[in-house]
Amino acid sequence: MACGNEVAPTSGPSSATPSIRSTAPREADATQIPAGPATAAFLERARAVEQAVRAAGLPKPREGIFLYSSLAPELGFDTIEQKAAWGAGYVSIAPGLQGASGGTTRIDFGDGSSRSVTVLEPRPALTQAIGTPYDNCGHMAVPASKCKLTITGASLKTVDVDTSNGRATVPAWSFTAKGLSRPIVVLAVSTEVLQPLVEPTPPPGLDQRLEPSLVQVGWLTGVDDRTLTFILNYGTCDRDLRAHVLELKDMVIIGGSHSPLRGCGEGVGASTPATVTLTEPLGDRAVISAATGGRLTLYPHIQ
């Protein structure tokens, strides 16, 4: 497939002059989805995203320190009942639990900086780590009577996690539980201090249904001057996958597509990185998902 630059056809008033940059597939790199010239379906979607973003106002970049690791960096279970109990939030603390107290401490970052933080008490730390419960108890494989996890001990320690400020040493609770052969370790700081990354918020009015040949954009994992690396989510039956980019003066819209399916179901989900090259350095332009229309935050540790 030929390389080169193209000027995208105009589909309505715009405050920016668009350009498209495509790179030829790299045959030696089978672990990446190659970039390719934008398809008509992608351009139509990108124009719809542009209009929705402009109508809502270009979203500002999120501020703060972002957590690239799990809120429960050490989590493992011996039985399916224990795993189901955790996911459902059926976790109790044994009466008279000793050695559990909060207080204040600090987070130490790899660049030598630090930040004083309040240590979460055990129960709030557990609730935060569990997140939105999913109750899978009561089914044949997980009897409701066995769907419980009882915390029997708690001690404060530190763990190393990845953040947008680099590697950091963070306070964490190490919990022992009845019938569990290893501790459960969860972060003991609020998500207001270390913010977990979330899916970008779509602009109002944008249809979230994608044309069948388009694929979902996952995380933005790399930004290097004129190069963007991101994850594309697709079905294993999809063929001839290509990554696309539409450049505007104030935003860059990224996405991907595949060839029409022939005699194949949707297949199971898969995720693979893709890299596109811009005509100009990214600068302070927003990176926008063609799938959702939301502004993407860099998440370099997703593979």
PDB file of C-alpha atoms in Angstrom:
ATOM      1  CA  MET A   1       0.000   0.000   0.000  1.00  0.00           C
ATOM      2  CA  ALA A   2       1.437   3.340  -1.032  1.00  0.00           C
ATOM      3  CA  CYS A   3       2.695   5.856   1.478  1.00  0.00           C
ATOM      4  CA  GLY A   4       2.078   9.556   1.392  1.00  0.00           C
ATOM      5  CA  ASN A   5      -0.032  12.464   2.502  1.00  0.00           C
ATOM      6  CA  GLU A   6      -3.561  13.239   1.465  1.00  0.00           C
ATOM      7  CA  VAL A   7      -5.865  16.120   2.171  1.00  0.00           C
ATOM      8  CA  ALA A   8      -9.165  14.845   3.520  1.00  0.00           C
ATOM      9  CA  PRO A   9     -12.299  15.966   1.688  1.00  0.00           C
ATOM     10  CA  THR A  10     -14.216  18.687   3.466  1.00  0.00           C
ATOM     11  CA  SER A  11     -17.618  17.636   4.792  1.00  0.00           C
ATOM     12  CA  GLY A  12     -18.725  20.893   6.367  1.00  0.00           C
ATOM     13  CA  PRO A  13     -17.465  24.044   8.057  1.00  0.00           C
ATOM     14  CA  SER A  14     -14.374  23.574  10.160  1.00  0.00           C
ATOM     15  CA  SER A  15     -12.065  25.861  12.104  1.00  0.00           C
ATOM     16  CA  ALA A  16      -9.077  23.737  11.153  1.00  0.00           C
ATOM     17  CA  THR A  17      -7.394  22.534   7.993  1.00  0.00           C
ATOM     18  CA  PRO A  18      -7.160  18.719   8.063  1.00  0.00           C
ATOM     19  CA  SER A  19      -4.440  16.485   6.761  1.00  0.00           C
ATOM     20  CA  ILE A  20      -3.917  12.735   6.792  1.00  0.00           C
ATOM     21  CA  ARG A  21      -0.646  10.904   7.137  1.00  0.00           C
ATOM     22  CA  SER A  22      -0.292   7.190   6.492  1.00  0.00           C
ATOM     23  CA  THR A  23       2.655   4.865   6.713  1.00  0.00           C
ATOM     24  CA  ALA A  24       3.153   1.604   4.829  1.00  0.00           C
ATOM     25  CA  PRO A  25       2.791  -1.678   6.752  1.00  0.00           C
ATOM     26  CA  ARG A  26       5.992  -2.829   8.410  1.00  0.00           C
ATOM     27  CA  GLU A  27       6.316  -6.439   7.347  1.00  0.00           C
ATOM     28  CA  ALA A  28       8.901  -7.217  10.013  1.00  0.00           C
ATOM     29  CA  ASP A  29       6.604  -6.060  12.811  1.00  0.00           C
ATOM     30  CA  ALA A  30       3.797  -8.627  12.976  1.00  0.00           C
ATOM     31  CA  THR A  31       2.898  -7.560  16.513  1.00  0.00           C
ATOM     32  CA  GLN A  32       1.487  -4.225  15.328  1.00  0.00           C
ATOM     33  CA  ILE A  33      -1.472  -3.251  13.186  1.00  0.00           C
ATOM     34  CA  PRO A  34      -0.060  -1.254  10.261  1.00  0.00           C
ATOM     35  CA  ALA A  35      -1.232   2.234   9.371  1.00  0.00           C
ATOM     36  CA  GLY A  36      -3.017   2.810   6.087  1.00  0.00           C
ATOM     37  CA  PRO A  37      -4.816   5.524   4.115  1.00  0.00           C
ATOM     38  CA  ALA A  38      -8.040   6.558   5.812  1.00  0.00           C
ATOM     39  CA  THR A  39     -11.129   4.830   4.487  1.00  0.00           C
ATOM     40  CA  ALA A  40     -14.299   6.710   3.560  1.00  0.00           C
ATOM     41  CA  ALA A  41     -16.024   5.212   6.612  1.00  0.00           C
ATOM     42  CA  PHE A  42     -13.259   6.429   8.925  1.00  0.00           C
ATOM     43  CA  LEU A  43     -13.316   9.928   7.434  1.00  0.00           C
ATOM     44  CA  GLU A  44     -17.075  10.133   7.838  1.00  0.00           C
ATOM     45  CA  ARG A  45     -16.803   9.032  11.453  1.00  0.00           C
ATOM     46  CA  ALA A  46     -13.905  11.397  12.158  1.00  0.00           C
ATOM     47  CA  ARG A  47     -15.902  14.336  10.753  1.00  0.00           C
ATOM     48  CA  ALA A  48     -18.868  13.424  12.966  1.00  0.00           C
ATOM     49  CA  VAL A  49     -16.523  13.252  15.967  1.00  0.00           C
ATOM     50  CA  GLU A  50     -14.981  16.613  15.075  1.00  0.00           C
ATOM     51  CA  GLN A  51     -18.384  18.291  14.878  1.00  0.00           C
ATOM     52  CA  ALA A  52     -19.534  16.775  18.187  1.00  0.00           C
ATOM     53  CA  VAL A  53     -16.318  17.779  19.956  1.00  0.00           C
ATOM     54  CA  ARG A  54     -16.510  21.344  18.654  1.00  0.00           C
ATOM     55  CA  ALA A  55     -20.169  21.641  19.650  1.00  0.00           C
ATOM     56  CA  ALA A  56     -19.375  20.490  23.199  1.00  0.00           C
ATOM     57  CA  GLY A  57     -16.079  22.358  23.459  1.00  0.00           C
ATOM     58  CA  LEU A  58     -12.642  20.780  23.210  1.00  0.00           C
ATOM     59  CA  PRO A  59     -12.125  18.827  26.458  1.00  0.00           C
ATOM     60  CA  LYS A  60      -9.242  19.959  28.617  1.00  0.00           C
ATOM     61  CA  PRO A  61      -6.548  17.437  29.564  1.00  0.00           C
ATOM     62  CA  ARG A  62      -7.065  15.772  32.917  1.00  0.00           C
ATOM     63  CA  GLU A  63      -4.850  17.082  35.685  1.00  0.00           C
ATOM     64  CA  GLY A  64      -3.235  15.220  38.541  1.00  0.00           C
ATOM     65  CA  ILE A  65      -1.153  12.073  39.016  1.00  0.00           C
ATOM     66  CA  PHE A  66      -2.469   8.955  37.304  1.00  0.00           C
ATOM     67  CA  LEU A  67      -2.116   5.387  38.486  1.00  0.00           C
ATOM     68  CA  TYR A  68      -0.973   2.934  35.821  1.00  0.00           C
ATOM     69  CA  SER A  69      -1.128  -0.056  38.173  1.00  0.00           C
ATOM     70  CA  SER A  70      -4.036  -1.828  39.846  1.00  0.00           C
ATOM     71  CA  LEU A  71      -5.565  -0.617  43.102  1.00  0.00           C
ATOM     72  CA  ALA A  72      -4.953  -4.194  44.284  1.00  0.00           C
ATOM     73  CA  PRO A  73      -1.381  -4.892  43.084  1.00  0.00           C
ATOM     74  CA  GLU A  74      -1.248  -8.265  44.887  1.00  0.00           C
ATOM     75  CA  LEU A  75      -4.494 -10.164  44.467  1.00  0.00           C
ATOM     76  CA  GLY A  76      -4.873 -13.909  44.179  1.00  0.00           C
ATOM     77  CA  PHE A  77      -7.416 -16.510  45.282  1.00  0.00           C
ATOM     78  CA  ASP A  78      -7.357 -20.227  46.031  1.00  0.00           C
ATOM     79  CA  THR A  79     -10.977 -20.932  45.087  1.00  0.00           C
ATOM     80  CA  ILE A  80     -13.630 -19.630  42.710  1.00  0.00           C
ATOM     81  CA  GLU A  81     -15.817 -18.865  45.735  1.00  0.00           C
ATOM     82  CA  GLN A  82     -13.187 -16.485  47.120  1.00  0.00           C
ATOM     83  CA  LYS A  83     -12.864 -14.732  43.772  1.00  0.00           C
ATOM     84  CA  ALA A  84     -16.637 -14.390  43.432  1.00  0.00           C
ATOM     85  CA  ALA A  85     -16.938 -13.035  46.981  1.00  0.00           C
ATOM     86  CA  TRP A  86     -14.324 -10.374  46.257  1.00  0.00           C
ATOM     87  CA  GLY A  87     -16.001  -9.317  43.018  1.00  0.00           C
ATOM     88  CA  ALA A  88     -19.400  -9.142  44.717  1.00  0.00           C
ATOM     89  CA  GLY A  89     -18.054  -7.107  47.621  1.00  0.00           C
ATOM     90  CA  TYR A  90     -18.934  -9.812  50.150  1.00  0.00           C
ATOM     91  CA  VAL A  91     -15.836  -9.044  52.193  1.00  0.00           C
ATOM     92  CA  SER A  92     -16.131  -8.612  55.955  1.00  0.00           C
ATOM     93  CA  ILE A  93     -13.636  -7.684  58.635  1.00  0.00           C
ATOM     94  CA  ALA A  94     -13.432  -9.983  61.637  1.00  0.00           C
ATOM     95  CA  PRO A  95     -14.500  -8.389  64.949  1.00  0.00           C
ATOM     96  CA  GLY A  96     -11.662  -7.115  67.066  1.00  0.00           C
ATOM     97  CA  LEU A  97      -9.189  -6.893  64.197  1.00  0.00           C
ATOM     98  CA  GLN A  98      -5.878  -5.714  65.624  1.00  0.00           C
ATOM     99  CA  GLY A  99      -3.029  -3.770  64.058  1.00  0.00           C
ATOM    100  CA  ALA A 100      -5.151  -1.724  61.653  1.00  0.00           C
ATOM    101  CA  SER A 101      -4.841   2.053  61.877  1.00  0.00           C
ATOM    102  CA  GLY A 102      -4.509   4.922  59.436  1.00  0.00           C
ATOM    103  CA  GLY A 103      -2.603   8.153  59.993  1.00  0.00           C
ATOM    104  CA  THR A 104      -0.411  10.021  57.537  1.00  0.00           C
ATOM    105  CA  THR A 105       2.626   9.039  55.517  1.00  0.00           C
ATOM    106  CA  ARG A 106       4.056   9.915  52.108  1.00  0.00           C
ATOM    107  CA  ILE A 107       4.409   8.693  48.560  1.00  0.00           C
ATOM    108  CA  ASP A 108       7.962   8.692  47.214  1.00  0.00           C
ATOM    109  CA  PHE A 109       8.391   9.092  43.457  1.00  0.00           C
ATOM    110  CA  GLY A 110      11.288   7.898  41.351  1.00  0.00           C
ATOM    111  CA  ASP A 111      12.345  11.449  40.464  1.00  0.00           C
ATOM    112  CA  GLY A 112      13.132  12.146  44.133  1.00  0.00           C
ATOM    113  CA  SER A 113       9.937  14.070  44.895  1.00  0.00           C
ATOM    114  CA  SER A 114       7.424  13.043  47.549  1.00  0.00           C
ATOM    115  CA  ARG A 115       3.873  13.834  48.625  1.00  0.00           C
ATOM    116  CA  SER A 116       2.292  13.632  52.067  1.00  0.00           C
ATOM    117  CA  VAL A 117      -0.917  11.604  52.106  1.00  0.00           C
ATOM    118  CA  THR A 118      -3.560  10.402  54.536  1.00  0.00           C
ATOM    119  CA  VAL A 119      -3.656   6.628  54.903  1.00  0.00           C
ATOM    120  CA  LEU A 120      -7.077   5.148  54.200  1.00  0.00           C
ATOM    121  CA  GLU A 121      -8.541   2.989  56.952  1.00  0.00           C
ATOM    122  CA  PRO A 122      -8.844  -0.721  56.036  1.00  0.00           C
ATOM    123  CA  ARG A 123     -12.558  -0.764  55.138  1.00  0.00           C
ATOM    124  CA  PRO A 124     -12.471   2.241  52.747  1.00  0.00           C
ATOM    125  CA  ALA A 125      -9.300   0.851  51.147  1.00  0.00           C
ATOM    126  CA  LEU A 126     -11.014  -2.504  50.559  1.00  0.00           C
ATOM    127  CA  THR A 127     -14.165  -0.887  49.154  1.00  0.00           C
ATOM    128  CA  GLN A 128     -12.114   1.295  46.837  1.00  0.00           C
ATOM    129  CA  ALA A 129     -10.074  -1.663  45.555  1.00  0.00           C
ATOM    130  CA  ILE A 130     -13.150  -3.827  44.916  1.00  0.00           C
ATOM    131  CA  GLY A 131     -14.784  -1.059  42.889  1.00  0.00           C
ATOM    132  CA  THR A 132     -18.226  -1.578  41.382  1.00  0.00           C
ATOM    133  CA  PRO A 133     -19.420  -4.968  42.696  1.00  0.00           C
ATOM    134  CA  TYR A 134     -20.517  -7.732  40.357  1.00  0.00           C
ATOM    135  CA  ASP A 135     -22.619 -10.316  42.166  1.00  0.00           C
ATOM    136  CA  ASN A 136     -21.965 -13.756  40.689  1.00  0.00           C
ATOM    137  CA  CYS A 137     -22.900 -15.602  43.863  1.00  0.00           C
ATOM    138  CA  GLY A 138     -25.810 -18.012  44.134  1.00  0.00           C
ATOM    139  CA  HIS A 139     -25.119 -19.829  40.876  1.00  0.00           C
ATOM    140  CA  MET A 140     -24.371 -23.564  40.759  1.00  0.00           C
ATOM    141  CA  ALA A 141     -20.610 -23.013  40.545  1.00  0.00           C
ATOM    142  CA  VAL A 142     -20.634 -20.497  43.398  1.00  0.00           C
ATOM    143  CA  PRO A 143     -23.100 -21.372  46.174  1.00  0.00           C
ATOM    144  CA  ALA A 144     -24.272 -18.302  48.055  1.00  0.00           C
ATOM    145  CA  SER A 145     -23.447 -19.956  51.387  1.00  0.00           C
ATOM    146  CA  LYS A 146     -19.743 -20.089  50.419  1.00  0.00           C
ATOM    147  CA  CYS A 147     -19.593 -16.674  48.808  1.00  0.00           C
ATOM    148  CA  LYS A 148     -17.847 -14.763  51.562  1.00  0.00           C
ATOM    149  CA  LEU A 149     -14.369 -13.597  52.445  1.00  0.00           C
ATOM    150  CA  THR A 150     -13.415 -12.656  55.998  1.00  0.00           C
ATOM    151  CA  ILE A 151     -10.406 -10.424  56.670  1.00  0.00           C
ATOM    152  CA  THR A 152      -8.567 -11.641  59.764  1.00  0.00           C
ATOM    153  CA  GLY A 153      -5.530  -9.345  59.868  1.00  0.00           C
ATOM    154  CA  ALA A 154      -4.157  -6.114  58.420  1.00  0.00           C
ATOM    155  CA  SER A 155      -0.692  -4.590  58.405  1.00  0.00           C
ATOM    156  CA  LEU A 156       0.606  -1.469  56.712  1.00  0.00           C
ATOM    157  CA  LYS A 157       3.425  -1.819  54.184  1.00  0.00           C
ATOM    158  CA  THR A 158       4.569  -0.152  50.967  1.00  0.00           C
ATOM    159  CA  VAL A 159       4.416  -1.321  47.362  1.00  0.00           C
ATOM    160  CA  ASP A 160       5.959   0.007  44.169  1.00  0.00           C
ATOM    161  CA  VAL A 161       3.508   1.015  41.441  1.00  0.00           C
ATOM    162  CA  ASP A 162       3.674   2.815  38.106  1.00  0.00           C
ATOM    163  CA  THR A 163       2.249   6.335  37.859  1.00  0.00           C
ATOM    164  CA  SER A 164       2.336   9.264  35.465  1.00  0.00           C
ATOM    165  CA  ASN A 165       5.094  10.615  37.740  1.00  0.00           C
ATOM    166  CA  GLY A 166       7.134   7.448  37.247  1.00  0.00           C
ATOM    167  CA  ARG A 167       7.690   4.562  39.632  1.00  0.00           C
ATOM    168  CA  ALA A 168       6.347   5.351  43.110  1.00  0.00           C
ATOM    169  CA  THR A 169       6.496   3.784  46.568  1.00  0.00           C
ATOM    170  CA  VAL A 170       2.984   3.899  47.996  1.00  0.00           C
ATOM    171  CA  PRO A 171       1.452   2.857  51.354  1.00  0.00           C
ATOM    172  CA  ALA A 172      -0.691  -0.270  51.132  1.00  0.00           C
ATOM    173  CA  TRP A 173      -2.643  -2.618  53.377  1.00  0.00           C
ATOM    174  CA  SER A 174      -1.635  -6.261  53.445  1.00  0.00           C
ATOM    175  CA  PHE A 175      -4.703  -8.273  54.460  1.00  0.00           C
ATOM    176  CA  THR A 176      -4.858 -11.859  55.587  1.00  0.00           C
ATOM    177  CA  ALA A 177      -8.156 -13.662  55.065  1.00  0.00           C
ATOM    178  CA  LYS A 178      -9.727 -16.861  56.349  1.00  0.00           C
ATOM    179  CA  GLY A 179      -8.930 -19.754  54.020  1.00  0.00           C
ATOM    180  CA  LEU A 180      -6.643 -17.652  51.803  1.00  0.00           C
ATOM    181  CA  SER A 181      -3.062 -18.831  51.408  1.00  0.00           C
ATOM    182  CA  ARG A 182      -1.575 -15.432  50.508  1.00  0.00           C
ATOM    183  CA  PRO A 183      -2.207 -11.812  51.537  1.00  0.00           C
ATOM    184  CA  ILE A 184      -4.398  -9.406  49.598  1.00  0.00           C
ATOM    185  CA  VAL A 185      -2.520  -6.138  49.101  1.00  0.00           C
ATOM    186  CA  VAL A 186      -4.459  -2.979  48.238  1.00  0.00           C
ATOM    187  CA  LEU A 187      -3.361   0.646  48.024  1.00  0.00           C
ATOM    188  CA  ALA A 188      -4.035   2.698  51.157  1.00  0.00           C
ATOM    189  CA  VAL A 189      -4.352   6.087  49.433  1.00  0.00           C
ATOM    190  CA  SER A 190      -7.411   7.715  47.931  1.00  0.00           C
ATOM    191  CA  THR A 191      -8.049   7.719  44.199  1.00  0.00           C
ATOM    192  CA  GLU A 192      -8.190  11.508  44.526  1.00  0.00           C
ATOM    193  CA  VAL A 193      -4.429  11.320  45.098  1.00  0.00           C
ATOM    194  CA  LEU A 194      -3.589   8.635  42.536  1.00  0.00           C
ATOM    195  CA  GLN A 195      -6.275   8.767  39.882  1.00  0.00           C
ATOM    196  CA  PRO A 196      -7.071   5.570  38.015  1.00  0.00           C
ATOM    197  CA  LEU A 197      -7.463   6.039  34.282  1.00  0.00           C
ATOM    198  CA  VAL A 198     -11.011   5.747  33.006  1.00  0.00           C
ATOM    199  CA  GLU A 199     -12.645   5.506  29.615  1.00  0.00           C
ATOM    200  CA  PRO A 200     -12.857   8.938  27.949  1.00  0.00           C
ATOM    201  CA  THR A 201     -16.193  10.739  28.236  1.00  0.00           C
ATOM    202  CA  PRO A 202     -18.026  10.961  24.878  1.00  0.00           C
ATOM    203  CA  PRO A 203     -19.332  14.367  23.772  1.00  0.00           C
ATOM    204  CA  PRO A 204     -23.126  14.736  23.945  1.00  0.00           C
ATOM    205  CA  GLY A 205     -25.055  13.778  20.857  1.00  0.00           C
ATOM    206  CA  LEU A 206     -22.410  11.572  19.248  1.00  0.00           C
ATOM    207  CA  ASP A 207     -23.814   8.223  18.083  1.00  0.00           C
ATOM    208  CA  GLN A 208     -21.720   5.536  19.810  1.00  0.00           C
ATOM    209  CA  ARG A 209     -22.605   2.900  17.213  1.00  0.00           C
ATOM    210  CA  LEU A 210     -19.727   2.390  14.774  1.00  0.00           C
ATOM    211  CA  GLU A 211     -20.028   1.559  11.101  1.00  0.00           C
ATOM    212  CA  PRO A 212     -19.316  -2.238  10.838  1.00  0.00           C
ATOM    213  CA  SER A 213     -15.903  -1.817   9.169  1.00  0.00           C
ATOM    214  CA  LEU A 214     -14.553   0.383  11.974  1.00  0.00           C
ATOM    215  CA  VAL A 215     -12.868  -0.898  15.154  1.00  0.00           C
ATOM    216  CA  GLN A 216     -12.720   0.368  18.709  1.00  0.00           C
ATOM    217  CA  VAL A 217      -9.850   2.485  20.010  1.00  0.00           C
ATOM    218  CA  GLY A 218      -8.487   1.390  23.383  1.00  0.00           C
ATOM    219  CA  TRP A 219      -5.714   3.170  25.286  1.00  0.00           C
ATOM    220  CA  LEU A 220      -3.208   5.727  24.031  1.00  0.00           C
ATOM    221  CA  THR A 221       0.104   4.122  24.983  1.00  0.00           C
ATOM    222  CA  GLY A 222       2.813   6.249  23.398  1.00  0.00           C
ATOM    223  CA  VAL A 223       3.429   9.824  22.247  1.00  0.00           C
ATOM    224  CA  ASP A 224       6.766  10.730  20.689  1.00  0.00           C
ATOM    225  CA  ASP A 225       6.829  14.002  18.766  1.00  0.00           C
ATOM    226  CA  ARG A 226       5.137  12.929  15.495  1.00  0.00           C
ATOM    227  CA  THR A 227       4.397   9.329  16.462  1.00  0.00           C
ATOM    228  CA  LEU A 228       1.307   8.038  18.280  1.00  0.00           C
ATOM    229  CA  THR A 229       0.928   4.464  19.515  1.00  0.00           C
ATOM    230  CA  PHE A 230      -2.452   3.170  20.674  1.00  0.00           C
ATOM    231  CA  ILE A 231      -4.422  -0.024  21.180  1.00  0.00           C
ATOM    232  CA  LEU A 232      -7.078  -1.163  18.723  1.00  0.00           C
ATOM    233  CA  ASN A 233      -9.759  -3.609  19.909  1.00  0.00           C
ATOM    234  CA  TYR A 234     -11.325  -5.870  17.288  1.00  0.00           C
ATOM    235  CA  GLY A 235     -12.716  -9.325  16.592  1.00  0.00           C
ATOM    236  CA  THR A 236     -10.425 -12.205  15.686  1.00  0.00           C
ATOM    237  CA  CYS A 237     -12.387 -12.687  12.462  1.00  0.00           C
ATOM    238  CA  ASP A 238     -11.544  -9.162  11.298  1.00  0.00           C
ATOM    239  CA  ARG A 239      -9.049  -9.040   8.411  1.00  0.00           C
ATOM    240  CA  ASP A 240      -6.827  -6.407   6.776  1.00  0.00           C
ATOM    241  CA  LEU A 241      -6.735  -4.267   9.891  1.00  0.00           C
ATOM    242  CA  ARG A 242      -5.385  -0.745   9.432  1.00  0.00           C
ATOM    243  CA  ALA A 243      -4.875   2.212  11.751  1.00  0.00           C
ATOM    244  CA  HIS A 244      -5.938   5.691  10.647  1.00  0.00           C
ATOM    245  CA  VAL A 245      -5.447   9.278  11.745  1.00  0.00           C
ATOM    246  CA  LEU A 246      -7.085  12.574  10.858  1.00  0.00           C
ATOM    247  CA  GLU A 247      -5.023  15.632  11.815  1.00  0.00           C
ATOM    248  CA  LEU A 248      -6.579  19.003  12.593  1.00  0.00           C
ATOM    249  CA  LYS A 249      -4.992  22.157  13.931  1.00  0.00           C
ATOM    250  CA  ASP A 250      -6.317  21.619  17.466  1.00  0.00           C
ATOM    251  CA  MET A 251      -6.953  17.865  17.636  1.00  0.00           C
ATOM    252  CA  VAL A 252      -5.857  14.535  16.209  1.00  0.00           C
ATOM    253  CA  ILE A 253      -8.502  11.843  15.700  1.00  0.00           C
ATOM    254  CA  ILE A 254      -7.307   8.225  15.696  1.00  0.00           C
ATOM    255  CA  GLY A 255      -9.025   4.953  14.870  1.00  0.00           C
ATOM    256  CA  GLY A 256      -8.906   1.886  12.665  1.00  0.00           C
ATOM    257  CA  SER A 257     -10.793  -0.293  10.212  1.00  0.00           C
ATOM    258  CA  HIS A 258     -10.927  -3.772   8.700  1.00  0.00           C
ATOM    259  CA  SER A 259     -12.100  -5.252   5.416  1.00  0.00           C
ATOM    260  CA  PRO A 260     -15.705  -6.488   5.071  1.00  0.00           C
ATOM    261  CA  LEU A 261     -16.335  -9.849   6.713  1.00  0.00           C
ATOM    262  CA  ARG A 262     -17.058 -12.832   4.517  1.00  0.00           C
ATOM    263  CA  GLY A 263     -18.703 -15.861   6.091  1.00  0.00           C
ATOM    264  CA  CYS A 264     -17.342 -15.242   9.572  1.00  0.00           C
ATOM    265  CA  GLY A 265     -18.952 -14.390  12.882  1.00  0.00           C
ATOM    266  CA  GLU A 266     -17.703 -11.674  15.171  1.00  0.00           C
ATOM    267  CA  GLY A 267     -15.092 -13.913  16.778  1.00  0.00           C
ATOM    268  CA  VAL A 268     -13.619 -13.275  20.179  1.00  0.00           C
ATOM    269  CA  GLY A 269     -12.146  -9.953  21.187  1.00  0.00           C
ATOM    270  CA  ALA A 270      -8.485  -9.134  20.598  1.00  0.00           C
ATOM    271  CA  SER A 271      -6.271  -6.097  21.201  1.00  0.00           C
ATOM    272  CA  THR A 272      -3.128  -5.083  19.302  1.00  0.00           C
ATOM    273  CA  PRO A 273      -1.006  -1.903  19.241  1.00  0.00           C
ATOM    274  CA  ALA A 274      -0.894   0.364  16.208  1.00  0.00           C
ATOM    275  CA  THR A 275       1.363   3.298  15.348  1.00  0.00           C
ATOM    276  CA  VAL A 276       0.623   6.299  13.142  1.00  0.00           C
ATOM    277  CA  THR A 277       2.923   9.109  12.065  1.00  0.00           C
ATOM    278  CA  LEU A 278       1.747  12.716  12.050  1.00  0.00           C
ATOM    279  CA  THR A 279       2.692  15.378   9.503  1.00  0.00           C
ATOM    280  CA  GLU A 280       3.490  17.813  12.326  1.00  0.00           C
ATOM    281  CA  PRO A 281       4.555  17.348  15.975  1.00  0.00           C
ATOM    282  CA  LEU A 282       1.578  16.667  18.238  1.00  0.00           C
ATOM    283  CA  GLY A 283       2.323  19.641  20.504  1.00  0.00           C
ATOM    284  CA  ASP A 284      -0.643  20.510  22.703  1.00  0.00           C
ATOM    285  CA  ARG A 285      -3.248  19.101  20.333  1.00  0.00           C
ATOM    286  CA  ALA A 286      -5.833  16.797  21.896  1.00  0.00           C
ATOM    287  CA  VAL A 287      -5.797  13.116  20.889  1.00  0.00           C
ATOM    288  CA  ILE A 288      -9.408  12.091  20.293  1.00  0.00           C
ATOM    289  CA  SER A 289     -10.825   8.567  19.915  1.00  0.00           C
ATOM    290  CA  ALA A 290     -12.772   8.090  16.699  1.00  0.00           C
ATOM    291  CA  ALA A 291     -14.762   5.407  18.540  1.00  0.00           C
ATOM    292  CA  THR A 292     -16.035   7.496  21.469  1.00  0.00           C
ATOM    293  CA  GLY A 293     -15.112  11.096  20.670  1.00  0.00           C
ATOM    294  CA  GLY A 294     -13.442  11.336  24.083  1.00  0.00           C
ATOM    295  CA  ARG A 295     -10.021  12.828  24.776  1.00  0.00           C
ATOM    296  CA  LEU A 296      -7.427  10.121  25.452  1.00  0.00           C
ATOM    297  CA  THR A 297      -4.971  10.256  28.344  1.00  0.00           C
ATOM    298  CA  LEU A 298      -1.540   8.697  27.895  1.00  0.00           C
ATOM    299  CA  TYR A 299      -1.362   5.242  29.505  1.00  0.00           C
ATOM    300  CA  PRO A 300       2.088   3.949  28.531  1.00  0.00           C
ATOM    301  CA  HIS A 301       2.132   0.744  30.582  1.00  0.00           C
ATOM    302  CA  ILE A 302      -0.763  -0.940  28.775  1.00  0.00           C
ATOM    303  CA  GLN A 303       0.577  -3.665  26.488  1.00  0.00           C
TER     304      GLN A 303
END
